[in-house]
mmCIF file of C-alpha atoms in Angstrom:
data_model
loop_
_atom_site.group_PDB
_atom_site.id
_atom_site.type_symbol
_atom_site.label_atom_id
_atom_site.label_comp_id
_atom_site.label_asym_id
_atom_site.label_seq_id
_atom_site.Cartn_x
_atom_site.Cartn_y
_atom_site.Cartn_z
ATOM 1 C CA UNK A 1 -110.774 -5.398 24.436
ATOM 2 C CA UNK A 2 -112.303 -1.978 25.134
ATOM 3 C CA UNK A 3 -109.859 0.871 25.510
ATOM 4 C CA UNK A 4 -108.777 1.936 28.974
ATOM 5 C CA UNK A 5 -110.884 4.534 30.686
ATOM 6 C CA UNK A 6 -108.253 7.115 31.495
ATOM 7 C CA UNK A 7 -110.599 8.846 33.910
ATOM 8 C CA UNK A 8 -110.695 5.994 36.423
ATOM 9 C CA UNK A 9 -108.565 6.849 39.413
ATOM 10 C CA UNK A 10 -109.076 5.284 42.806
ATOM 11 C CA UNK A 11 -111.030 2.301 44.064
ATOM 12 C CA UNK A 12 -114.504 2.281 45.514
ATOM 13 C CA UNK A 13 -114.924 1.522 49.200
ATOM 14 C CA UNK A 14 -117.944 -0.615 48.330
ATOM 15 C CA UNK A 15 -116.826 -4.237 48.824
ATOM 16 C CA UNK A 16 -119.285 -5.480 46.206
ATOM 17 C CA UNK A 17 -117.793 -6.167 42.799
ATOM 18 C CA UNK A 18 -118.945 -3.387 40.496
ATOM 19 C CA UNK A 19 -119.141 -5.884 37.650
ATOM 20 C CA UNK A 20 -122.303 -7.333 39.258
ATOM 21 C CA UNK A 21 -124.243 -4.096 38.610
ATOM 22 C CA UNK A 22 -126.323 -4.523 35.391
ATOM 23 C CA UNK A 23 -126.719 -0.748 34.975
ATOM 24 C CA UNK A 24 -122.963 -0.223 35.132
ATOM 25 C CA UNK A 25 -122.278 -3.092 32.725
ATOM 26 C CA UNK A 26 -124.819 -1.643 30.276
ATOM 27 C CA UNK A 27 -123.022 1.696 30.364
ATOM 28 C CA UNK A 28 -119.684 -0.064 29.833
ATOM 29 C CA UNK A 29 -121.110 -1.645 26.674
ATOM 30 C CA UNK A 30 -122.369 1.708 25.395
ATOM 31 C CA UNK A 31 -118.977 3.297 26.087
ATOM 32 C CA UNK A 32 -117.191 0.485 24.259
ATOM 33 C CA UNK A 33 -119.493 0.930 21.255
ATOM 34 C CA UNK A 34 -118.825 4.676 21.225
ATOM 35 C CA UNK A 35 -115.083 4.097 21.341
ATOM 36 C CA UNK A 36 -115.343 1.599 18.486
ATOM 37 C CA UNK A 37 -117.294 4.141 16.417
ATOM 38 C CA UNK A 38 -114.701 6.838 17.059
ATOM 39 C CA UNK A 39 -111.955 4.399 16.103
ATOM 40 C CA UNK A 40 -113.633 3.787 12.751
ATOM 41 C CA UNK A 41 -113.727 7.543 12.089
ATOM 42 C CA UNK A 42 -110.042 8.094 12.866
ATOM 43 C CA UNK A 43 -108.555 7.394 9.397
ATOM 44 C CA UNK A 44 -110.876 9.926 7.778
ATOM 45 C CA UNK A 45 -110.378 12.472 10.539
ATOM 46 C CA UNK A 46 -106.605 12.086 10.363
ATOM 47 C CA UNK A 47 -106.671 12.623 6.602
ATOM 48 C CA UNK A 48 -108.898 15.714 6.790
ATOM 49 C CA UNK A 49 -107.031 17.316 9.688
ATOM 50 C CA UNK A 50 -103.657 16.810 8.053
ATOM 51 C CA UNK A 51 -104.883 18.153 4.724
ATOM 52 C CA UNK A 52 -105.938 21.392 6.409
ATOM 53 C CA UNK A 53 -102.721 21.611 8.416
ATOM 54 C CA UNK A 54 -100.731 20.967 5.257
ATOM 55 C CA UNK A 55 -102.420 23.947 3.585
ATOM 56 C CA UNK A 56 -101.622 26.250 6.518
ATOM 57 C CA UNK A 57 -98.025 25.031 6.719
ATOM 58 C CA UNK A 58 -97.680 25.487 2.961
ATOM 59 C CA UNK A 59 -98.606 29.165 3.120
ATOM 60 C CA UNK A 60 -96.319 29.644 6.128
ATOM 61 C CA UNK A 61 -93.426 28.057 4.237
ATOM 62 C CA UNK A 62 -93.989 30.297 1.252
ATOM 63 C CA UNK A 63 -93.941 33.374 3.475
ATOM 64 C CA UNK A 64 -90.847 32.126 5.294
ATOM 65 C CA UNK A 65 -88.858 31.784 2.100
ATOM 66 C CA UNK A 66 -90.060 34.870 0.230
ATOM 67 C CA UNK A 67 -87.194 37.417 0.320
ATOM 68 C CA UNK A 68 -89.499 40.203 -0.856
ATOM 69 C CA UNK A 69 -91.474 40.134 2.404
ATOM 70 C CA UNK A 70 -90.446 42.198 5.464
ATOM 71 C CA UNK A 71 -88.306 40.260 7.979
ATOM 72 C CA UNK A 72 -90.947 40.783 10.682
ATOM 73 C CA UNK A 73 -93.612 39.060 8.571
ATOM 74 C CA UNK A 74 -91.278 36.151 7.805
ATOM 75 C CA UNK A 75 -90.590 35.819 11.523
ATOM 76 C CA UNK A 76 -94.336 35.585 12.190
ATOM 77 C CA UNK A 77 -94.512 32.887 9.518
ATOM 78 C CA UNK A 78 -91.800 30.960 11.403
ATOM 79 C CA UNK A 79 -93.936 31.044 14.521
ATOM 80 C CA UNK A 80 -97.058 29.978 12.635
ATOM 81 C CA UNK A 81 -95.247 27.025 11.067
ATOM 82 C CA UNK A 82 -94.024 25.839 14.469
ATOM 83 C CA UNK A 83 -97.554 26.101 15.902
ATOM 84 C CA UNK A 84 -98.861 23.961 13.029
ATOM 85 C CA UNK A 85 -96.215 21.313 13.755
ATOM 86 C CA UNK A 86 -97.179 21.320 17.435
ATOM 87 C CA UNK A 87 -100.881 20.942 16.579
ATOM 88 C CA UNK A 88 -99.960 18.070 14.289
ATOM 89 C CA UNK A 89 -98.030 16.328 17.086
ATOM 90 C CA UNK A 90 -100.923 16.723 19.524
ATOM 91 C CA UNK A 91 -103.516 15.514 17.036
ATOM 92 C CA UNK A 92 -101.370 12.538 16.125
ATOM 93 C CA UNK A 93 -101.114 11.517 19.770
ATOM 94 C CA UNK A 94 -104.842 11.914 20.315
ATOM 95 C CA UNK A 95 -105.928 10.110 17.149
ATOM 96 C CA UNK A 96 -103.410 7.312 17.656
ATOM 97 C CA UNK A 97 -104.864 6.810 21.132
ATOM 98 C CA UNK A 98 -108.467 6.270 19.993
ATOM 99 C CA UNK A 99 -107.700 4.761 16.604
ATOM 100 C CA UNK A 100 -107.158 1.110 15.724
ATOM 101 C CA UNK A 101 -103.657 -0.085 16.501
ATOM 102 C CA UNK A 102 -101.527 -2.135 14.150
ATOM 103 C CA UNK A 103 -100.503 -4.650 16.820
ATOM 104 C CA UNK A 104 -96.922 -4.501 15.572
ATOM 105 C CA UNK A 105 -93.985 -3.733 17.852
ATOM 106 C CA UNK A 106 -91.065 -1.552 16.921
ATOM 107 C CA UNK A 107 -88.261 0.040 18.955
ATOM 108 C CA UNK A 108 -89.450 3.369 20.358
ATOM 109 C CA UNK A 109 -87.949 6.052 22.577
ATOM 110 C CA UNK A 110 -89.518 6.074 26.033
ATOM 111 C CA UNK A 111 -88.406 9.689 26.521
ATOM 112 C CA UNK A 112 -90.307 10.765 23.386
ATOM 113 C CA UNK A 113 -93.440 8.929 24.484
ATOM 114 C CA UNK A 114 -93.369 10.490 27.975
ATOM 115 C CA UNK A 115 -92.887 13.930 26.431
ATOM 116 C CA UNK A 116 -95.823 13.413 24.087
ATOM 117 C CA UNK A 117 -98.095 12.176 26.871
ATOM 118 C CA UNK A 118 -97.324 15.224 29.014
ATOM 119 C CA UNK A 119 -98.032 17.557 26.090
ATOM 120 C CA UNK A 120 -101.438 15.950 25.636
ATOM 121 C CA UNK A 121 -102.190 16.658 29.289
ATOM 122 C CA UNK A 122 -100.561 20.087 29.551
ATOM 123 C CA UNK A 123 -103.926 21.782 30.071
ATOM 124 C CA UNK A 124 -104.895 19.481 32.956
ATOM 125 C CA UNK A 125 -101.550 20.087 34.636
ATOM 126 C CA UNK A 126 -101.914 23.866 34.324
ATOM 127 C CA UNK A 127 -105.523 23.898 35.513
ATOM 128 C CA UNK A 128 -104.748 21.617 38.435
ATOM 129 C CA UNK A 129 -101.640 23.632 39.410
ATOM 130 C CA UNK A 130 -99.601 20.457 39.127
ATOM 131 C CA UNK A 131 -95.874 20.517 38.478
ATOM 132 C CA UNK A 132 -94.392 17.646 36.481
ATOM 133 C CA UNK A 133 -90.745 16.640 36.669
ATOM 134 C CA UNK A 134 -89.183 14.040 34.378
ATOM 135 C CA UNK A 135 -85.916 12.139 34.772
ATOM 136 C CA UNK A 136 -85.100 9.663 31.991
ATOM 137 C CA UNK A 137 -81.722 7.922 32.240
ATOM 138 C CA UNK A 138 -79.398 8.347 29.249
ATOM 139 C CA UNK A 139 -78.601 4.624 28.987
ATOM 140 C CA UNK A 140 -82.165 3.572 28.160
ATOM 141 C CA UNK A 141 -82.297 2.186 24.606
ATOM 142 C CA UNK A 142 -85.305 2.184 22.292
ATOM 143 C CA UNK A 143 -87.730 -0.401 23.688
ATOM 144 C CA UNK A 144 -89.567 -2.885 21.434
ATOM 145 C CA UNK A 145 -93.240 -2.037 21.945
ATOM 146 C CA UNK A 146 -96.611 -1.324 20.472
ATOM 147 C CA UNK A 147 -96.258 2.418 20.828
ATOM 148 C CA UNK A 148 -99.975 3.233 20.886
ATOM 149 C CA UNK A 149 -100.591 0.711 23.673
ATOM 150 C CA UNK A 150 -97.761 1.979 25.879
ATOM 151 C CA UNK A 151 -98.993 5.530 25.307
ATOM 152 C CA UNK A 152 -102.395 4.371 26.562
ATOM 153 C CA UNK A 153 -100.792 2.976 29.708
ATOM 154 C CA UNK A 154 -98.847 6.168 30.454
ATOM 155 C CA UNK A 155 -101.829 8.410 29.765
ATOM 156 C CA UNK A 156 -103.939 6.375 32.159
ATOM 157 C CA UNK A 157 -101.317 6.384 34.919
ATOM 158 C CA UNK A 158 -100.619 10.122 34.634
ATOM 159 C CA UNK A 159 -104.328 10.928 34.567
ATOM 160 C CA UNK A 160 -104.785 8.812 37.691
ATOM 161 C CA UNK A 161 -102.094 10.897 39.348
ATOM 162 C CA UNK A 162 -103.587 14.247 38.362
ATOM 163 C CA UNK A 163 -107.101 13.228 39.412
ATOM 164 C CA UNK A 164 -105.823 12.060 42.782
ATOM 165 C CA UNK A 165 -104.067 15.389 43.377
ATOM 166 C CA UNK A 166 -107.107 17.405 42.314
ATOM 167 C CA UNK A 167 -109.224 15.836 45.052
ATOM 168 C CA UNK A 168 -107.261 17.950 47.550
ATOM 169 C CA UNK A 169 -107.801 21.328 45.822
ATOM 170 C CA UNK A 170 -104.151 22.117 46.438
ATOM 171 C CA UNK A 171 -101.015 22.435 44.360
ATOM 172 C CA UNK A 172 -99.412 19.113 43.622
ATOM 173 C CA UNK A 173 -96.530 17.364 41.939
ATOM 174 C CA UNK A 174 -96.061 14.396 39.632
ATOM 175 C CA UNK A 175 -92.610 12.894 39.233
ATOM 176 C CA UNK A 176 -91.732 10.539 36.376
ATOM 177 C CA UNK A 177 -88.459 8.618 36.607
ATOM 178 C CA UNK A 178 -87.123 5.948 34.244
ATOM 179 C CA UNK A 179 -83.981 3.892 34.817
ATOM 180 C CA UNK A 180 -82.419 0.784 33.334
ATOM 181 C CA UNK A 181 -82.253 -2.024 35.889
ATOM 182 C CA UNK A 182 -80.100 -5.186 35.621
ATOM 183 C CA UNK A 183 -81.497 -8.545 36.806
ATOM 184 C CA UNK A 184 -79.542 -8.506 40.086
ATOM 185 C CA UNK A 185 -81.274 -5.261 41.133
ATOM 186 C CA UNK A 186 -84.785 -6.640 40.691
ATOM 187 C CA UNK A 187 -85.924 -7.992 44.038
ATOM 188 C CA UNK A 188 -82.748 -10.047 44.342
ATOM 189 C CA UNK A 189 -83.574 -12.045 41.242
ATOM 190 C CA UNK A 190 -80.792 -12.872 38.800
ATOM 191 C CA UNK A 191 -83.085 -14.273 36.114
ATOM 192 C CA UNK A 192 -83.975 -12.567 32.868
ATOM 193 C CA UNK A 193 -82.400 -9.553 31.182
ATOM 194 C CA UNK A 194 -82.396 -5.849 31.916
ATOM 195 C CA UNK A 195 -85.660 -3.977 32.265
ATOM 196 C CA UNK A 196 -86.651 -0.341 32.044
ATOM 197 C CA UNK A 197 -88.368 0.703 35.249
ATOM 198 C CA UNK A 198 -90.592 3.766 34.895
ATOM 199 C CA UNK A 199 -92.234 5.135 38.023
ATOM 200 C CA UNK A 200 -94.986 7.746 38.210
ATOM 201 C CA UNK A 201 -95.321 9.279 41.673
ATOM 202 C CA UNK A 202 -97.970 11.736 42.864
ATOM 203 C CA UNK A 203 -98.439 13.489 46.216
ATOM 204 C CA UNK A 204 -102.172 12.852 46.356
ATOM 205 C CA UNK A 205 -104.032 11.206 49.239
ATOM 206 C CA UNK A 206 -102.941 7.671 48.360
ATOM 207 C CA UNK A 207 -104.953 4.439 48.382
ATOM 208 C CA UNK A 208 -106.381 3.033 51.645
ATOM 209 C CA UNK A 209 -104.788 -0.219 52.823
ATOM 210 C CA UNK A 210 -107.986 -2.252 52.533
ATOM 211 C CA UNK A 211 -108.388 -1.382 48.826
ATOM 212 C CA UNK A 212 -104.895 -2.015 47.501
ATOM 213 C CA UNK A 213 -105.436 -5.693 46.776
ATOM 214 C CA UNK A 214 -108.149 -4.786 44.251
ATOM 215 C CA UNK A 215 -106.309 -1.989 42.450
ATOM 216 C CA UNK A 216 -106.098 -3.834 39.148
ATOM 217 C CA UNK A 217 -109.549 -5.442 39.231
ATOM 218 C CA UNK A 218 -111.889 -4.479 36.365
ATOM 219 C CA UNK A 219 -114.955 -2.294 36.859
ATOM 220 C CA UNK A 220 -113.866 -0.767 40.157
ATOM 221 C CA UNK A 221 -113.938 3.017 40.450
ATOM 222 C CA UNK A 222 -114.906 5.854 42.754
ATOM 223 C CA UNK A 223 -116.871 7.555 39.999
ATOM 224 C CA UNK A 224 -120.524 7.264 39.063
ATOM 225 C CA UNK A 225 -121.402 4.750 36.332
ATOM 226 C CA UNK A 226 -121.777 7.567 33.798
ATOM 227 C CA UNK A 227 -118.262 8.946 34.282
ATOM 228 C CA UNK A 228 -115.939 6.046 35.013
ATOM 229 C CA UNK A 229 -115.786 2.380 34.039
ATOM 230 C CA UNK A 230 -112.835 1.364 36.239
ATOM 231 C CA UNK A 231 -111.078 -0.368 33.334
ATOM 232 C CA UNK A 232 -107.981 1.815 33.195
ATOM 233 C CA UNK A 233 -105.624 -0.003 35.546
ATOM 234 C CA UNK A 234 -106.848 -3.463 34.571
ATOM 235 C CA UNK A 235 -106.243 -2.832 30.880
ATOM 236 C CA UNK A 236 -102.932 -1.101 31.583
ATOM 237 C CA UNK A 237 -101.628 -4.100 33.464
ATOM 238 C CA UNK A 238 -102.822 -6.447 30.709
ATOM 239 C CA UNK A 239 -100.860 -4.387 28.160
ATOM 240 C CA UNK A 240 -97.743 -4.433 30.340
ATOM 241 C CA UNK A 241 -97.942 -8.212 30.825
ATOM 242 C CA UNK A 242 -98.463 -8.710 27.096
ATOM 243 C CA UNK A 243 -95.173 -6.823 26.572
ATOM 244 C CA UNK A 244 -93.378 -9.145 28.997
ATOM 245 C CA UNK A 245 -93.491 -6.614 31.847
ATOM 246 C CA UNK A 246 -95.796 -5.653 34.684
ATOM 247 C CA UNK A 247 -97.267 -2.782 36.710
ATOM 248 C CA UNK A 248 -97.328 -2.595 40.495
ATOM 249 C CA UNK A 249 -98.443 -0.130 43.132
ATOM 250 C CA UNK A 250 -96.222 1.277 45.873
ATOM 251 C CA UNK A 251 -97.699 3.454 48.651
ATOM 252 C CA UNK A 252 -96.009 6.665 49.693
ATOM 253 C CA UNK A 253 -94.611 7.372 53.167
ATOM 254 C CA UNK A 254 -97.300 6.975 55.840
ATOM 255 C CA UNK A 255 -99.772 6.055 53.129
ATOM 256 C CA UNK A 256 -99.705 9.535 51.546
ATOM 257 C CA UNK A 257 -99.034 9.673 47.826
ATOM 258 C CA UNK A 258 -98.867 6.856 45.304
ATOM 259 C CA UNK A 259 -96.321 5.373 42.925
ATOM 260 C CA UNK A 260 -97.149 3.147 39.986
ATOM 261 C CA UNK A 261 -94.161 1.278 38.569
ATOM 262 C CA UNK A 262 -94.165 0.077 34.965
ATOM 263 C CA UNK A 263 -91.459 -2.404 33.971
ATOM 264 C CA UNK A 264 -90.702 -3.346 30.357
ATOM 265 C CA UNK A 265 -87.976 -5.723 29.165
ATOM 266 C CA UNK A 266 -84.910 -4.495 27.295
ATOM 267 C CA UNK A 267 -84.160 -6.939 24.538
ATOM 268 C CA UNK A 268 -80.658 -8.369 24.219
ATOM 269 C CA UNK A 269 -78.406 -6.377 21.958
ATOM 270 C CA UNK A 270 -80.292 -3.118 22.395
ATOM 271 C CA UNK A 271 -78.028 -0.102 22.392
ATOM 272 C CA UNK A 272 -78.607 3.370 23.800
ATOM 273 C CA UNK A 273 -80.170 5.738 21.268
ATOM 274 C CA UNK A 274 -77.749 7.619 19.070
ATOM 275 C CA UNK A 275 -78.094 10.348 16.523
ATOM 276 C CA UNK A 276 -79.169 9.102 13.133
ATOM 277 C CA UNK A 277 -77.015 10.215 10.201
ATOM 278 C CA UNK A 278 -78.503 13.037 8.198
ATOM 279 C CA UNK A 279 -80.208 12.202 4.939
ATOM 280 C CA UNK A 280 -77.967 11.892 1.935
ATOM 281 C CA UNK A 281 -78.123 15.172 0.106
ATOM 282 C CA UNK A 282 -80.321 15.117 -2.957
ATOM 283 C CA UNK A 283 -78.713 15.812 -6.326
ATOM 284 C CA UNK A 284 -78.461 19.452 -7.247
ATOM 285 C CA UNK A 285 -81.681 20.541 -8.873
ATOM 286 C CA UNK A 286 -81.607 22.762 -11.952
ATOM 287 C CA UNK A 287 -82.248 26.350 -10.956
ATOM 288 C CA UNK A 288 -84.855 28.496 -12.698
ATOM 289 C CA UNK A 289 -82.114 30.760 -14.081
ATOM 290 C CA UNK A 290 -80.164 27.890 -15.668
ATOM 291 C CA UNK A 291 -80.716 27.989 -19.462
ATOM 292 C CA UNK A 292 -78.636 24.856 -20.135
ATOM 293 C CA UNK A 293 -80.497 22.188 -18.181
ATOM 294 C CA UNK A 294 -83.995 20.987 -18.993
ATOM 295 C CA UNK A 295 -86.339 21.417 -16.088
ATOM 296 C CA UNK A 296 -87.735 18.000 -15.051
ATOM 297 C CA UNK A 297 -91.514 17.826 -15.307
ATOM 298 C CA UNK A 298 -93.238 16.688 -12.108
ATOM 299 C CA UNK A 299 -96.863 15.557 -12.169
ATOM 300 C CA UNK A 300 -98.863 16.670 -9.123
ATOM 301 C CA UNK A 301 -102.145 14.834 -8.496
ATOM 302 C CA UNK A 302 -104.175 16.041 -5.514
ATOM 303 C CA UNK A 303 -107.834 16.986 -5.149
ATOM 304 C CA UNK A 304 -107.021 19.775 -2.660
ATOM 305 C CA UNK A 305 -106.478 23.098 -4.450
ATOM 306 C CA UNK A 306 -104.274 24.558 -1.712
ATOM 307 C CA UNK A 307 -101.935 21.538 -1.773
ATOM 308 C CA UNK A 308 -101.648 21.604 -5.571
ATOM 309 C CA UNK A 309 -100.890 25.322 -5.591
ATOM 310 C CA UNK A 310 -98.262 25.027 -2.857
ATOM 311 C CA UNK A 311 -96.464 22.131 -4.535
ATOM 312 C CA UNK A 312 -96.535 23.854 -7.915
ATOM 313 C CA UNK A 313 -95.001 27.015 -6.466
ATOM 314 C CA UNK A 314 -92.186 25.346 -4.566
ATOM 315 C CA UNK A 315 -91.313 23.013 -7.439
ATOM 316 C CA UNK A 316 -91.259 25.939 -9.847
ATOM 317 C CA UNK A 317 -89.073 27.882 -7.441
ATOM 318 C CA UNK A 318 -86.634 24.980 -7.093
ATOM 319 C CA UNK A 319 -86.038 24.316 -10.767
ATOM 320 C CA UNK A 320 -88.757 21.848 -11.713
ATOM 321 C CA UNK A 321 -91.678 22.196 -14.093
ATOM 322 C CA UNK A 322 -94.894 21.320 -12.268
ATOM 323 C CA UNK A 323 -97.747 19.717 -14.180
ATOM 324 C CA UNK A 324 -101.000 19.780 -12.218
ATOM 325 C CA UNK A 325 -103.915 17.330 -12.419
ATOM 326 C CA UNK A 326 -107.120 17.468 -10.397
ATOM 327 C CA UNK A 327 -108.227 13.851 -10.892
ATOM 328 C CA UNK A 328 -106.953 10.454 -11.937
ATOM 329 C CA UNK A 329 -108.387 10.537 -15.454
ATOM 330 C CA UNK A 330 -106.659 13.777 -16.452
ATOM 331 C CA UNK A 331 -103.426 12.629 -14.784
ATOM 332 C CA UNK A 332 -103.455 9.367 -16.755
ATOM 333 C CA UNK A 333 -103.877 11.309 -19.994
ATOM 334 C CA UNK A 334 -100.696 13.230 -19.141
ATOM 335 C CA UNK A 335 -98.883 9.958 -18.428
ATOM 336 C CA UNK A 336 -99.981 8.573 -21.822
ATOM 337 C CA UNK A 337 -99.207 11.617 -23.970
ATOM 338 C CA UNK A 338 -96.232 13.279 -22.288
ATOM 339 C CA UNK A 339 -94.856 11.280 -19.345
ATOM 340 C CA UNK A 340 -93.321 13.358 -16.544
ATOM 341 C CA UNK A 341 -90.022 12.650 -14.800
ATOM 342 C CA UNK A 342 -91.769 11.788 -11.512
ATOM 343 C CA UNK A 343 -95.194 11.803 -9.849
ATOM 344 C CA UNK A 344 -96.491 13.132 -6.519
ATOM 345 C CA UNK A 345 -99.924 11.606 -5.883
ATOM 346 C CA UNK A 346 -102.412 11.991 -3.051
ATOM 347 C CA UNK A 347 -103.444 8.631 -1.636
ATOM 348 C CA UNK A 348 -107.026 9.417 -0.690
ATOM 349 C CA UNK A 349 -109.063 11.181 -3.375
ATOM 350 C CA UNK A 350 -112.622 11.274 -4.642
ATOM 351 C CA UNK A 351 -113.075 9.088 -7.699
ATOM 352 C CA UNK A 352 -109.913 7.202 -8.609
ATOM 353 C CA UNK A 353 -107.834 6.493 -5.496
ATOM 354 C CA UNK A 354 -104.080 6.889 -5.354
ATOM 355 C CA UNK A 355 -103.629 3.110 -5.295
ATOM 356 C CA UNK A 356 -105.803 2.669 -8.400
ATOM 357 C CA UNK A 357 -103.892 5.461 -10.151
ATOM 358 C CA UNK A 358 -100.531 3.854 -9.416
ATOM 359 C CA UNK A 359 -101.766 0.521 -10.778
ATOM 360 C CA UNK A 360 -102.837 2.273 -13.967
ATOM 361 C CA UNK A 361 -99.476 4.060 -14.257
ATOM 362 C CA UNK A 362 -97.674 0.773 -13.690
ATOM 363 C CA UNK A 363 -99.564 -0.799 -16.586
ATOM 364 C CA UNK A 364 -98.747 2.132 -18.897
ATOM 365 C CA UNK A 365 -95.207 2.963 -17.825
ATOM 366 C CA UNK A 366 -93.513 0.624 -15.302
ATOM 367 C CA UNK A 367 -90.407 2.817 -15.086
ATOM 368 C CA UNK A 368 -92.444 5.895 -14.148
ATOM 369 C CA UNK A 369 -94.321 3.851 -11.521
ATOM 370 C CA UNK A 370 -90.973 3.488 -9.744
ATOM 371 C CA UNK A 371 -90.505 7.275 -9.663
ATOM 372 C CA UNK A 372 -93.724 7.752 -7.759
ATOM 373 C CA UNK A 373 -94.501 9.027 -4.247
ATOM 374 C CA UNK A 374 -97.751 8.991 -2.324
ATOM 375 C CA UNK A 375 -98.839 11.962 -0.211
ATOM 376 C CA UNK A 376 -101.108 11.159 2.699
ATOM 377 C CA UNK A 377 -102.591 12.615 5.832
ATOM 378 C CA UNK A 378 -103.150 9.053 7.054
ATOM 379 C CA UNK A 379 -99.796 7.289 6.714
ATOM 380 C CA UNK A 380 -100.952 4.573 9.160
ATOM 381 C CA UNK A 381 -103.635 3.393 6.729
ATOM 382 C CA UNK A 382 -103.097 -0.401 6.449
ATOM 383 C CA UNK A 383 -103.995 -0.517 2.747
ATOM 384 C CA UNK A 384 -101.502 2.250 1.990
ATOM 385 C CA UNK A 385 -98.768 0.697 4.123
ATOM 386 C CA UNK A 386 -99.144 -2.739 2.530
ATOM 387 C CA UNK A 387 -99.319 -1.396 -1.028
ATOM 388 C CA UNK A 388 -96.405 1.031 -0.642
ATOM 389 C CA UNK A 389 -94.199 -1.495 1.149
ATOM 390 C CA UNK A 390 -94.764 -4.200 -1.452
ATOM 391 C CA UNK A 391 -93.812 -1.823 -4.281
ATOM 392 C CA UNK A 392 -91.180 0.198 -2.396
ATOM 393 C CA UNK A 393 -93.083 3.456 -2.893
ATOM 394 C CA UNK A 394 -92.153 6.449 -0.751
ATOM 395 C CA UNK A 395 -94.991 7.907 1.357
ATOM 396 C CA UNK A 396 -94.805 11.639 2.113
ATOM 397 C CA UNK A 397 -96.692 12.447 5.322
ATOM 398 C CA UNK A 398 -98.877 15.554 5.411
ATOM 399 C CA UNK A 399 -98.261 18.201 6.557
ATOM 400 C CA UNK A 400 -94.859 18.554 4.889
ATOM 401 C CA UNK A 401 -92.425 21.404 4.327
ATOM 402 C CA UNK A 402 -90.513 22.770 1.357
ATOM 403 C CA UNK A 403 -87.206 21.083 2.174
ATOM 404 C CA UNK A 404 -88.777 17.640 2.529
ATOM 405 C CA UNK A 405 -90.639 17.923 -0.772
ATOM 406 C CA UNK A 406 -87.696 19.200 -2.811
ATOM 407 C CA UNK A 407 -85.332 16.582 -1.374
ATOM 408 C CA UNK A 408 -87.791 13.788 -2.202
ATOM 409 C CA UNK A 409 -88.450 15.036 -5.737
ATOM 410 C CA UNK A 410 -84.708 15.351 -6.322
ATOM 411 C CA UNK A 411 -84.260 11.683 -5.378
ATOM 412 C CA UNK A 412 -87.138 10.579 -7.613
ATOM 413 C CA UNK A 413 -85.753 12.470 -10.597
ATOM 414 C CA UNK A 414 -82.256 11.089 -9.938
ATOM 415 C CA UNK A 415 -83.692 7.587 -10.300
ATOM 416 C CA UNK A 416 -84.659 8.300 -13.908
ATOM 417 C CA UNK A 417 -83.126 5.623 -16.100
#
């Protein structure tokens, strides 16, 4: 199924079915092929982007925690680190949207997804002088869903709203409301369980009466064939139905404005979200000034110089002895001759991959293979997920910070037999 065209907004007044136009269908095919090509590039792009962000965040972290630097400079480093995290969140949302989905469903926070979608479109809202208001009820639990697909639906619906408002060249408003609805409040029906009802309302011109019956038909759009395929609403509804829900259209008062209502089922036994307990504190690490304890040796294998340097510095600072390798062959020689206490290994490298390196370590030293963590800028990689899950290997997502790394290494070292 081709991805939804988020630019499609309102229906054409031409009664002919746009799917009968060979020129338009040809362009749809080209667009689908382009989207497929971009999807194939996503794993590599995600890895490269996150490697670069990891390097920037690494330097920021070092500045943040260096007491010899002026407080003003450390404060600037705080701001830089937060900007990197925000860029990472935006890139993740964008790449997840165009990349291949896993098809799996897991409980996800609707509030977090709405927030992420609005951040992706912050520029459009500012440029269009559109004010967004969000009201998410507190009793909504995490909803079982394919997160990437529901993000696609919400991006399409919010883009429809902004495009409709922009046709007026005036300020506008988009209101997003989500509530939990019991069966008895759904059109008088008592069947089924609770649903989450999310409505997206705009104050645009609305949809003419004669076109509303075709809102969710494929290949219907007001745009020229080169700018809009008209697949957005059709695909969005298909996704909603696949999740056991639906999407419907509700006109505004006197036909002005539009509301699209997305309903998704709440599975039995779901509870409202609650704060997760904090991670169990890692064992105390030996400090650099402790002459009694031996500093655990940690092997770092990564083909990015900036990542190796950052990890070596923070491990040294936190009481470990870093041992650096630039490729799998040299790292394996270290494992053979002087095994470290634990290993941090990049998943995607030139030459020997992280998976191949772990298999080699497992053959040489099975105990050390259990004190092993992958680092990856593409944690959604299916090969990595399957391999790490089967062997219970921790995966450290790039970009990462000092606290995350030291806590993880402390746990790996504590597992030493």
